[in-house]
PDB file of C-alpha atoms in Angstrom:
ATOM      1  CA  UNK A1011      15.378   6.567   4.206  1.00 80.00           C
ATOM      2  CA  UNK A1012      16.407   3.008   2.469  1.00 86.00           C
ATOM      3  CA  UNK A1013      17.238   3.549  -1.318  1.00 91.00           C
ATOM      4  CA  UNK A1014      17.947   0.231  -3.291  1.00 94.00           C
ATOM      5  CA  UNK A1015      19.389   0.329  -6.512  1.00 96.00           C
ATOM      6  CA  UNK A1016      20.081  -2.291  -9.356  1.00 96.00           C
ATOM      7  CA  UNK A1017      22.478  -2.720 -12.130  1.00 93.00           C
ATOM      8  CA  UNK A1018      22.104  -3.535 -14.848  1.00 93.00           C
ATOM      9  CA  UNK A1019      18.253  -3.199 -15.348  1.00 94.00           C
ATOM     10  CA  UNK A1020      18.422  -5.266 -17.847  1.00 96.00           C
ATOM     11  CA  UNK A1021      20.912  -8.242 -19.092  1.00 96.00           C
ATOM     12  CA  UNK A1022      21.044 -11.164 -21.690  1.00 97.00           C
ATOM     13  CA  UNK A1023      23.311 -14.166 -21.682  1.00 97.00           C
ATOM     14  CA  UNK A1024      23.754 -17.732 -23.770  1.00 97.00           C
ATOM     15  CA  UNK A1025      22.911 -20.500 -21.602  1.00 98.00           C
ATOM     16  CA  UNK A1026      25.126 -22.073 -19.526  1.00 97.00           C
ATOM     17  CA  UNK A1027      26.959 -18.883 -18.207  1.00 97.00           C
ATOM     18  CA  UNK A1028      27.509 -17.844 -14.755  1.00 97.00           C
ATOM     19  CA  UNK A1029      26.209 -14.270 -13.824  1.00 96.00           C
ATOM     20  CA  UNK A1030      26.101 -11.660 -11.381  1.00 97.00           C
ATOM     21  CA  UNK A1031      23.308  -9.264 -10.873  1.00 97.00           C
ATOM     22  CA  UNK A1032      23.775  -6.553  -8.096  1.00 97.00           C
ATOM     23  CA  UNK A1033      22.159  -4.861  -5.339  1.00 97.00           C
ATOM     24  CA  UNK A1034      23.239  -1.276  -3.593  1.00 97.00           C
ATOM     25  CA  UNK A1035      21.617   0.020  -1.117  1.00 94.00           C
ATOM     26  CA  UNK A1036      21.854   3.408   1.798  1.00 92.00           C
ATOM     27  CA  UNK A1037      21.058   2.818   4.577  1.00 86.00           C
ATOM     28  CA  UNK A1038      23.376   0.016   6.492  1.00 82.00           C
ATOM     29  CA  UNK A1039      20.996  -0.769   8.887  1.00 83.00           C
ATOM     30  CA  UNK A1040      19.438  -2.736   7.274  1.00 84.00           C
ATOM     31  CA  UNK A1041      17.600  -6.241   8.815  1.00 84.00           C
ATOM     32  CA  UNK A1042      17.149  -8.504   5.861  1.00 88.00           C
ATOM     33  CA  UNK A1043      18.113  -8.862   2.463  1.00 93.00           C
ATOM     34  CA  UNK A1044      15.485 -10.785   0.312  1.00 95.00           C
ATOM     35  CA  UNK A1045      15.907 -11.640  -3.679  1.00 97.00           C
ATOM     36  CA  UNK A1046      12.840 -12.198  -5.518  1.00 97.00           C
ATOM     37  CA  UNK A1047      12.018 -13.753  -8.813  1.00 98.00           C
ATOM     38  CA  UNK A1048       8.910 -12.333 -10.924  1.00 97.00           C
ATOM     39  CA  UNK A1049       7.463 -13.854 -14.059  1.00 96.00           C
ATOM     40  CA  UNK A1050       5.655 -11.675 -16.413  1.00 93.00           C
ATOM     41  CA  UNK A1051       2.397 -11.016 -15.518  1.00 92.00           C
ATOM     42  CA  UNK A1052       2.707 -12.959 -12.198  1.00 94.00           C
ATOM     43  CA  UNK A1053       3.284 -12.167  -8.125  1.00 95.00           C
ATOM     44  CA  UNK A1054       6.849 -12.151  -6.601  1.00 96.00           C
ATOM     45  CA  UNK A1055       8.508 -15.789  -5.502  1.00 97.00           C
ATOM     46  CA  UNK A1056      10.938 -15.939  -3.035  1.00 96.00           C
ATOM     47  CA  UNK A1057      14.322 -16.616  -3.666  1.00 97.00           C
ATOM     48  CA  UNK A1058      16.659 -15.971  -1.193  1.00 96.00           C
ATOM     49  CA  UNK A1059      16.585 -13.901   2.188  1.00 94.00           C
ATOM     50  CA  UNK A1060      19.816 -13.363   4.091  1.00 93.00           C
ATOM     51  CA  UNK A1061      19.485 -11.753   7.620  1.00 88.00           C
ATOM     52  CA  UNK A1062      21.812  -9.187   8.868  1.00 85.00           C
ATOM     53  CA  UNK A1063      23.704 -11.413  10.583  1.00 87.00           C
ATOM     54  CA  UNK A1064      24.697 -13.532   7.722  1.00 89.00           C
ATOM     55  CA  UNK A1065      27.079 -13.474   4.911  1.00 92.00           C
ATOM     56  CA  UNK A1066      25.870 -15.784   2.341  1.00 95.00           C
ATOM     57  CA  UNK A1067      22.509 -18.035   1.952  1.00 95.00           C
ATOM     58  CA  UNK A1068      22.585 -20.613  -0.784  1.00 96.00           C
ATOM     59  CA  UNK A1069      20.078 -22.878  -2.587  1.00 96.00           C
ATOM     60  CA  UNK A1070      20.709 -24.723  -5.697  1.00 97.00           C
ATOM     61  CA  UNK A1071      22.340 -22.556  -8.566  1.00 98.00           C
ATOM     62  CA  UNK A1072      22.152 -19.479  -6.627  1.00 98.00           C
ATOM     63  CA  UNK A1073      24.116 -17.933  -4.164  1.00 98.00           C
ATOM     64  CA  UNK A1074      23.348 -14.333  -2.404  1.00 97.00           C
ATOM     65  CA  UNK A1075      25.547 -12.758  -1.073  1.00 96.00           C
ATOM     66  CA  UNK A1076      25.534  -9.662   1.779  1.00 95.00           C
ATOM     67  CA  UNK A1077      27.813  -6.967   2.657  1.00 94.00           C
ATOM     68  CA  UNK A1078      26.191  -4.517   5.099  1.00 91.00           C
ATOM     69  CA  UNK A1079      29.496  -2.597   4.942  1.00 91.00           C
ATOM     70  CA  UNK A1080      29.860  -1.731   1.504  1.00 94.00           C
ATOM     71  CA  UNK A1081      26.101  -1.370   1.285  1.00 93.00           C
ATOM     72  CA  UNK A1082      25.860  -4.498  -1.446  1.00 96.00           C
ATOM     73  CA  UNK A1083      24.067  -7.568  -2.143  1.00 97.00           C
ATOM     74  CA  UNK A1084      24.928  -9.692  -5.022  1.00 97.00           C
ATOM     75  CA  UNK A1085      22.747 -12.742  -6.301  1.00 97.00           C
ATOM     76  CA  UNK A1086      25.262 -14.839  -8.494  1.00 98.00           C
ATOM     77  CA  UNK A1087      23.269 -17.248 -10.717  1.00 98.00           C
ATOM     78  CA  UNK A1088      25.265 -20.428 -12.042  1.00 98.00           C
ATOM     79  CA  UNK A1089      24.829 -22.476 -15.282  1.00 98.00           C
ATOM     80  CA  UNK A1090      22.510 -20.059 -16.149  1.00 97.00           C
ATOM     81  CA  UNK A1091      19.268 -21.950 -18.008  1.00 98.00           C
ATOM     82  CA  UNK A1092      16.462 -20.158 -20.446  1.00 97.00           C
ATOM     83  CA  UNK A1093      13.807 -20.931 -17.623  1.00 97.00           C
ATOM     84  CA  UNK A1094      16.000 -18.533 -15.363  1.00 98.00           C
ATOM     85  CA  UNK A1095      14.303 -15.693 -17.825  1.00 98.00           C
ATOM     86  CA  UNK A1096      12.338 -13.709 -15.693  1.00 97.00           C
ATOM     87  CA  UNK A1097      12.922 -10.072 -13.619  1.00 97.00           C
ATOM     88  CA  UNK A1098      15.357 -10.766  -9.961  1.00 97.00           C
ATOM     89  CA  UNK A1099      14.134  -8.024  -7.505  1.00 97.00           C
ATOM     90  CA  UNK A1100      16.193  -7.025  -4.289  1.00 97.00           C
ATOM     91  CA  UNK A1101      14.375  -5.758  -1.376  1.00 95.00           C
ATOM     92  CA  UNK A1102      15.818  -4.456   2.144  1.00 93.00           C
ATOM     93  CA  UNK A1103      14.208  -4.347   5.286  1.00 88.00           C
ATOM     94  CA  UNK A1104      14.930  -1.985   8.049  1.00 79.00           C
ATOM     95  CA  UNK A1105      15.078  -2.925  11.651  1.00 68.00           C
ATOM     96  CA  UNK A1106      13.348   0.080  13.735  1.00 60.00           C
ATOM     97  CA  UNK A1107      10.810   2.439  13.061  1.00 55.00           C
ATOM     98  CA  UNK A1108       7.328   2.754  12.336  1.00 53.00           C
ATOM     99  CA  UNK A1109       7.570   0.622   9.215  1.00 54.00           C
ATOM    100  CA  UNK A1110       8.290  -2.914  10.904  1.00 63.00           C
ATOM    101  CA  UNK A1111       8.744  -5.641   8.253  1.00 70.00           C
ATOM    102  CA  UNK A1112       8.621  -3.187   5.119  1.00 81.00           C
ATOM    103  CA  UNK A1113      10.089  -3.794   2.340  1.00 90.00           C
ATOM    104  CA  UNK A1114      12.059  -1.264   0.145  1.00 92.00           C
ATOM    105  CA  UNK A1115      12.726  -2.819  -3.549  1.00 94.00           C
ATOM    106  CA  UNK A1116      15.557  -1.655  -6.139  1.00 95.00           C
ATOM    107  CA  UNK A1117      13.564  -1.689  -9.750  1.00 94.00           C
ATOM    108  CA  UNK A1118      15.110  -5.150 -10.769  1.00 95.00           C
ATOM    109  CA  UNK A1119      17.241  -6.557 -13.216  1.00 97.00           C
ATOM    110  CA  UNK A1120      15.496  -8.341 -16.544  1.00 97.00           C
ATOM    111  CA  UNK A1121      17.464 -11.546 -17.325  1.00 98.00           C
ATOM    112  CA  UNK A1122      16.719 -13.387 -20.301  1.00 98.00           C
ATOM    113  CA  UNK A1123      19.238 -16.491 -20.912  1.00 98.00           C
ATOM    114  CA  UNK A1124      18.971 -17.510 -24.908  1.00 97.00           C
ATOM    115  CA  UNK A1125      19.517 -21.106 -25.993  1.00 95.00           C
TER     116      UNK A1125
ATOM    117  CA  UNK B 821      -1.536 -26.647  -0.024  1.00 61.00           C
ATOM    118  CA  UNK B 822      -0.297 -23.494   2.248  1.00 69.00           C
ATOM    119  CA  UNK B 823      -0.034 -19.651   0.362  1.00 94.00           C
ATOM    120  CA  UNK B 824      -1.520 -16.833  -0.518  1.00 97.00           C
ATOM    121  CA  UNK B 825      -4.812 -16.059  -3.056  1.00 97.00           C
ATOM    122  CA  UNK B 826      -5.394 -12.881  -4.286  1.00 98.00           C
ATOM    123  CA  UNK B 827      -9.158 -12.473  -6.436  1.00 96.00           C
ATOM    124  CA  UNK B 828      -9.900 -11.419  -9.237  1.00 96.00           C
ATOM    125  CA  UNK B 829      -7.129 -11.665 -10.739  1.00 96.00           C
ATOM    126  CA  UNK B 830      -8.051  -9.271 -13.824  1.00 96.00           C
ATOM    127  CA  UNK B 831     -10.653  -5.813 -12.300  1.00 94.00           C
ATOM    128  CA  UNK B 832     -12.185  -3.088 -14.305  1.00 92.00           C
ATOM    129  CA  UNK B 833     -13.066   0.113 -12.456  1.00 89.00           C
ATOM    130  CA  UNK B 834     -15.205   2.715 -13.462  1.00 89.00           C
ATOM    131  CA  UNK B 835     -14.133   6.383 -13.216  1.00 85.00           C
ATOM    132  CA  UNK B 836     -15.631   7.527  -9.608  1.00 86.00           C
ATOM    133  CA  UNK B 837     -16.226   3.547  -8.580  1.00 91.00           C
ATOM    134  CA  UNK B 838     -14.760   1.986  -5.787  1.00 94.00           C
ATOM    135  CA  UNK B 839     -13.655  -1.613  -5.616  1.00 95.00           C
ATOM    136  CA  UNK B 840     -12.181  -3.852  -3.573  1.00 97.00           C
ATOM    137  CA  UNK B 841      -9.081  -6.323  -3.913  1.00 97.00           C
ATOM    138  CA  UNK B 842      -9.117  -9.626  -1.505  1.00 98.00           C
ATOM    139  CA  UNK B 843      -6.761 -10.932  -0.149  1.00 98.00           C
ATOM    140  CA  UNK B 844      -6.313 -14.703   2.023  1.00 98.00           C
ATOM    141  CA  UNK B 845      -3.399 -16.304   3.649  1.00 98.00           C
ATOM    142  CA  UNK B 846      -3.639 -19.628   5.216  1.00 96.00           C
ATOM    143  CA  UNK B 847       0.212 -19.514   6.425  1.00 95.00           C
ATOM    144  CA  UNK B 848      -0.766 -18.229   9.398  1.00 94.00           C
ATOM    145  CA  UNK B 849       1.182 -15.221   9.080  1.00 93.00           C
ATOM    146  CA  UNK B 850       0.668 -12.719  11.748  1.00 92.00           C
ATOM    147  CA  UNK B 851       1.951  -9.855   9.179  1.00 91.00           C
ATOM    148  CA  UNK B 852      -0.122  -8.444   5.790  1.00 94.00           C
ATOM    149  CA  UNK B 853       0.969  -6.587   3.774  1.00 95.00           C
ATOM    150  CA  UNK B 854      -0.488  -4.497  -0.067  1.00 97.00           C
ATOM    151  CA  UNK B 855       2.142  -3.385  -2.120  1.00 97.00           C
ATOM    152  CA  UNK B 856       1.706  -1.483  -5.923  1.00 97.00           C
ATOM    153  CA  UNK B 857       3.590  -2.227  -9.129  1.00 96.00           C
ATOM    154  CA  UNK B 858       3.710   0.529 -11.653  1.00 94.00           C
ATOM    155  CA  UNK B 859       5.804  -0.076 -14.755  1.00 85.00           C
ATOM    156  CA  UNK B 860      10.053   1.244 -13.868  1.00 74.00           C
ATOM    157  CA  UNK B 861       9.089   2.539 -10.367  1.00 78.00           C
ATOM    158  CA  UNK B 862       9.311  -0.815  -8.907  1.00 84.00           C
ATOM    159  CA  UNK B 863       7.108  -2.203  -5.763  1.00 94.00           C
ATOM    160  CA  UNK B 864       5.276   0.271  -3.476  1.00 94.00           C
ATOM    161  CA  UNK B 865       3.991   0.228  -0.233  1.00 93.00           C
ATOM    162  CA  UNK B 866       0.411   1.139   0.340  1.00 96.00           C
ATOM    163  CA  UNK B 867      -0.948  -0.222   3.811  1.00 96.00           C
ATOM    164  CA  UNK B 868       0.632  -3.026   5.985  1.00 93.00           C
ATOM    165  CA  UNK B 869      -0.871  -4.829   9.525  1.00 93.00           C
ATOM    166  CA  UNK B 870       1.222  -6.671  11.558  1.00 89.00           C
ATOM    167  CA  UNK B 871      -1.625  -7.980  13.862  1.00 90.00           C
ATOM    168  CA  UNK B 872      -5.411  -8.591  13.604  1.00 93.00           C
ATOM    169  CA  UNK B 873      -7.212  -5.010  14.326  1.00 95.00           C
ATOM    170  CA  UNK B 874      -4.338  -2.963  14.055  1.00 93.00           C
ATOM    171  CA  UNK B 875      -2.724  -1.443  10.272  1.00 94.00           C
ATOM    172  CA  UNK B 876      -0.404   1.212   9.450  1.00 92.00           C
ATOM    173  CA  UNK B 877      -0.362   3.550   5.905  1.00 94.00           C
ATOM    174  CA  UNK B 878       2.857   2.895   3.866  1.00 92.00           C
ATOM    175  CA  UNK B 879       4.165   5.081   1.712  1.00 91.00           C
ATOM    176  CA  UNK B 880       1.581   5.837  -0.704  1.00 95.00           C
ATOM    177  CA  UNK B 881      -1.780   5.404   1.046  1.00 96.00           C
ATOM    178  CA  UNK B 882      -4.133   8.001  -0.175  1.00 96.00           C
ATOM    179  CA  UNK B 883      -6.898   7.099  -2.108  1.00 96.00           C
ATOM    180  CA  UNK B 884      -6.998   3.202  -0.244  1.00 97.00           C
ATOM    181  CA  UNK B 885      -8.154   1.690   3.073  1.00 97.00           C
ATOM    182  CA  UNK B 886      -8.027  -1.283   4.067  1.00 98.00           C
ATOM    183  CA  UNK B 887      -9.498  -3.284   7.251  1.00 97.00           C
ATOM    184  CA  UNK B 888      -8.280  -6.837   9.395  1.00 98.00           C
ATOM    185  CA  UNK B 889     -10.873  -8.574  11.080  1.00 97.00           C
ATOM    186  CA  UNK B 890      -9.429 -11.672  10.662  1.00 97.00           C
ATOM    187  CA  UNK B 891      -5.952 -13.009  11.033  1.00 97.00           C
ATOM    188  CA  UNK B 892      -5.905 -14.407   7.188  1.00 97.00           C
ATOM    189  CA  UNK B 893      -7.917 -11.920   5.517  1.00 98.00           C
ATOM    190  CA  UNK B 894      -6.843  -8.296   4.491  1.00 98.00           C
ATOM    191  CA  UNK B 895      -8.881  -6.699   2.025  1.00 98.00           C
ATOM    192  CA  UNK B 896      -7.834  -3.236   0.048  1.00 98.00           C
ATOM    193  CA  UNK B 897     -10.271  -1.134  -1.223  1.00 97.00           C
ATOM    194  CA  UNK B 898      -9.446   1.376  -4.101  1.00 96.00           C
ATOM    195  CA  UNK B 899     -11.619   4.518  -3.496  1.00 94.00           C
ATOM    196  CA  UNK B 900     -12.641   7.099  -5.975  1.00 90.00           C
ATOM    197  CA  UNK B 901     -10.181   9.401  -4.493  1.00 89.00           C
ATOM    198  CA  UNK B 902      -7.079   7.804  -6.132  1.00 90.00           C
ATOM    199  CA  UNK B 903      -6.467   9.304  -8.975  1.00 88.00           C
ATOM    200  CA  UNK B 904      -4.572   6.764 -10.693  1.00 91.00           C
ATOM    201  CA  UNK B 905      -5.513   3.353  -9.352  1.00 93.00           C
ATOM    202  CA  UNK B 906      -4.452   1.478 -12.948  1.00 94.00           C
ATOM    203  CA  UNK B 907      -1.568  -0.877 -11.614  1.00 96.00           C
ATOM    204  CA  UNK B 908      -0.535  -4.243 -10.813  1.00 97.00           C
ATOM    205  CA  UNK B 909      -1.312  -4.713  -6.803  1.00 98.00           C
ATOM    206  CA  UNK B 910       0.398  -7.306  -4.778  1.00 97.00           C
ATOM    207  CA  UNK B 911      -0.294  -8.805  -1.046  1.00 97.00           C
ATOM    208  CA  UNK B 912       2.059  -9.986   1.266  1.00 96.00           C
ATOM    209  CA  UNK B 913       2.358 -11.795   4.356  1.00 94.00           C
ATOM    210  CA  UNK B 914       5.352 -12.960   6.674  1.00 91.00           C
ATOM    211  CA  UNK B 915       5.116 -14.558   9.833  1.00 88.00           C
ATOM    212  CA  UNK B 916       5.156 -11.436  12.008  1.00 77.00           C
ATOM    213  CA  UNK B 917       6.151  -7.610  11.345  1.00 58.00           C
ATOM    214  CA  UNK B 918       9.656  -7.495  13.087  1.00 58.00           C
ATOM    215  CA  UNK B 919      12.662  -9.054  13.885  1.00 59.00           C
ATOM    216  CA  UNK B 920      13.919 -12.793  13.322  1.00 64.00           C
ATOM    217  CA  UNK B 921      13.892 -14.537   9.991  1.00 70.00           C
ATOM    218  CA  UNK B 922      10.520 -12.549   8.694  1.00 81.00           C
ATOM    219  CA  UNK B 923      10.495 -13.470   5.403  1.00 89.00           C
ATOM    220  CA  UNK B 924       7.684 -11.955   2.999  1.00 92.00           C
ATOM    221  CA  UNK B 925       5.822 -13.993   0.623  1.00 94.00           C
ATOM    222  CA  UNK B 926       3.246 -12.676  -2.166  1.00 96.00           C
ATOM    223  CA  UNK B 927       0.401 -13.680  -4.088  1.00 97.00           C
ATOM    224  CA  UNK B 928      -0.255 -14.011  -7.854  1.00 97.00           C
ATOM    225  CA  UNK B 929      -1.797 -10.664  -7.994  1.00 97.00           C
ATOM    226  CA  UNK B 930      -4.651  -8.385  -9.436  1.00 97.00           C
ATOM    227  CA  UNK B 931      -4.516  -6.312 -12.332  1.00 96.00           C
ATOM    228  CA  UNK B 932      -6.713  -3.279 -12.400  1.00 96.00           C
ATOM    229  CA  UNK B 933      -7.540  -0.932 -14.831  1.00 94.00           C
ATOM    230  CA  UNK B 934     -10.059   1.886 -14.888  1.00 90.00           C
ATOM    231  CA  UNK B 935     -11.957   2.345 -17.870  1.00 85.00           C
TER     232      UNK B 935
END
């Protein structure tokens, strides 16, 4: 069974620093690696997803990266800005099974970036 | 403009009531999916469909149902029998349920509460 973990659950930084948040997971097998962003109060958008076969998938200030061997995902966040505030939730899927297309989520990591 | 509603966004439940969540795509996304938010245990997965007239129970199904008549359309109702039904619920979709690039995208989400 897929466990995801993340450290730290929580994190502040001033504005204009470069961060790091991770991702662990079990299970190696795993399909896809998506990173999510979640406002308070609102649904889940999509940040990054990086498929098995990957290393890295970039857009903008962020870069995820994936390494199916050490069972770790990291989502490094540059010139970190106060609208970056929100929660950053990792979430594996598993190829195989009965559970096609599921999602398994660590409990996220709360950034807040102060002016 | 192509995503994913979910209404109402704010529900109040009686004790013994049941009530039920919708939930349209207009991606068209062969896959559903209803996941549950509870405060530090992260996203759960309660039912998931990846075609019209077929759905599988996730991890924590008892107490909903759900139904998919219609390729953009996948209701969840909350029945009487779950005993704690007060949580943030989020839908889903992705453009099928396995393999290839099948990235999962949510909606803004409904907020219930029993009374």
């Amino acid at each position: 069974k897929q466990e995801v973990t993340q450290i730290p659950a929580a994190l502040s930084v001033p504005e204009g620093e470069n961060l790091v948040l991770n991702c662990s997971f079990t299970d190696s097998a795993i399909y896809n690696l998506q990173w999510f962003r979640q406002d308070p109060g609102k649904g889940l958008t999509s940040l990054l997803l990086i498929q098995s076969s990957q290393r890295e998938q970039t857009s903008g200030r962020l870069n995820a990266s994936l390494d199916k061997s050490s069972g770790r995902s990291t989502l490094y966040i540059a010139a970190s800005q106060p609208g970056d505030s929100a929660t950053y939730l990792c979430a594996g899927q598993n190829a195989g099974g009965t559970s096609y297309g599921k999602l398994t989520f660590g409990q996220g990591t709360i950034l807040t970036v102060h002016p | 403009d192509g995503g994913i509603t979910q209404s109402p966004k704010y529900l109040f439940r009686k004790e013994g009531q049941n009530v039920t969540l919708s939930c349209e795509q207009n991606l068209n996304h062969d896959a559903m999916y209803w996941y549950r938010q509870d405060p530090g245990q992260g996203l759960r997965l309660i039912y998931y469909s990846q075609i019209v007239n077929d759905f599988q129970k996730g991890d924590i199904a008892e107490g909903y149902s759900v139904s998919r008549e219609k390729k953009e359309s996948f209701p969840l109702t909350v029945t009487s029998a779950q005993k704690n039904p007060t949580a943030f619920y989020l839908c889903a979709s992705s453009p099928n349920g396995a393999g290839g690039r099948n990235e999962q995208f949510f909606g803004p989400g409904t907020r219930l509460t029993v009374l």
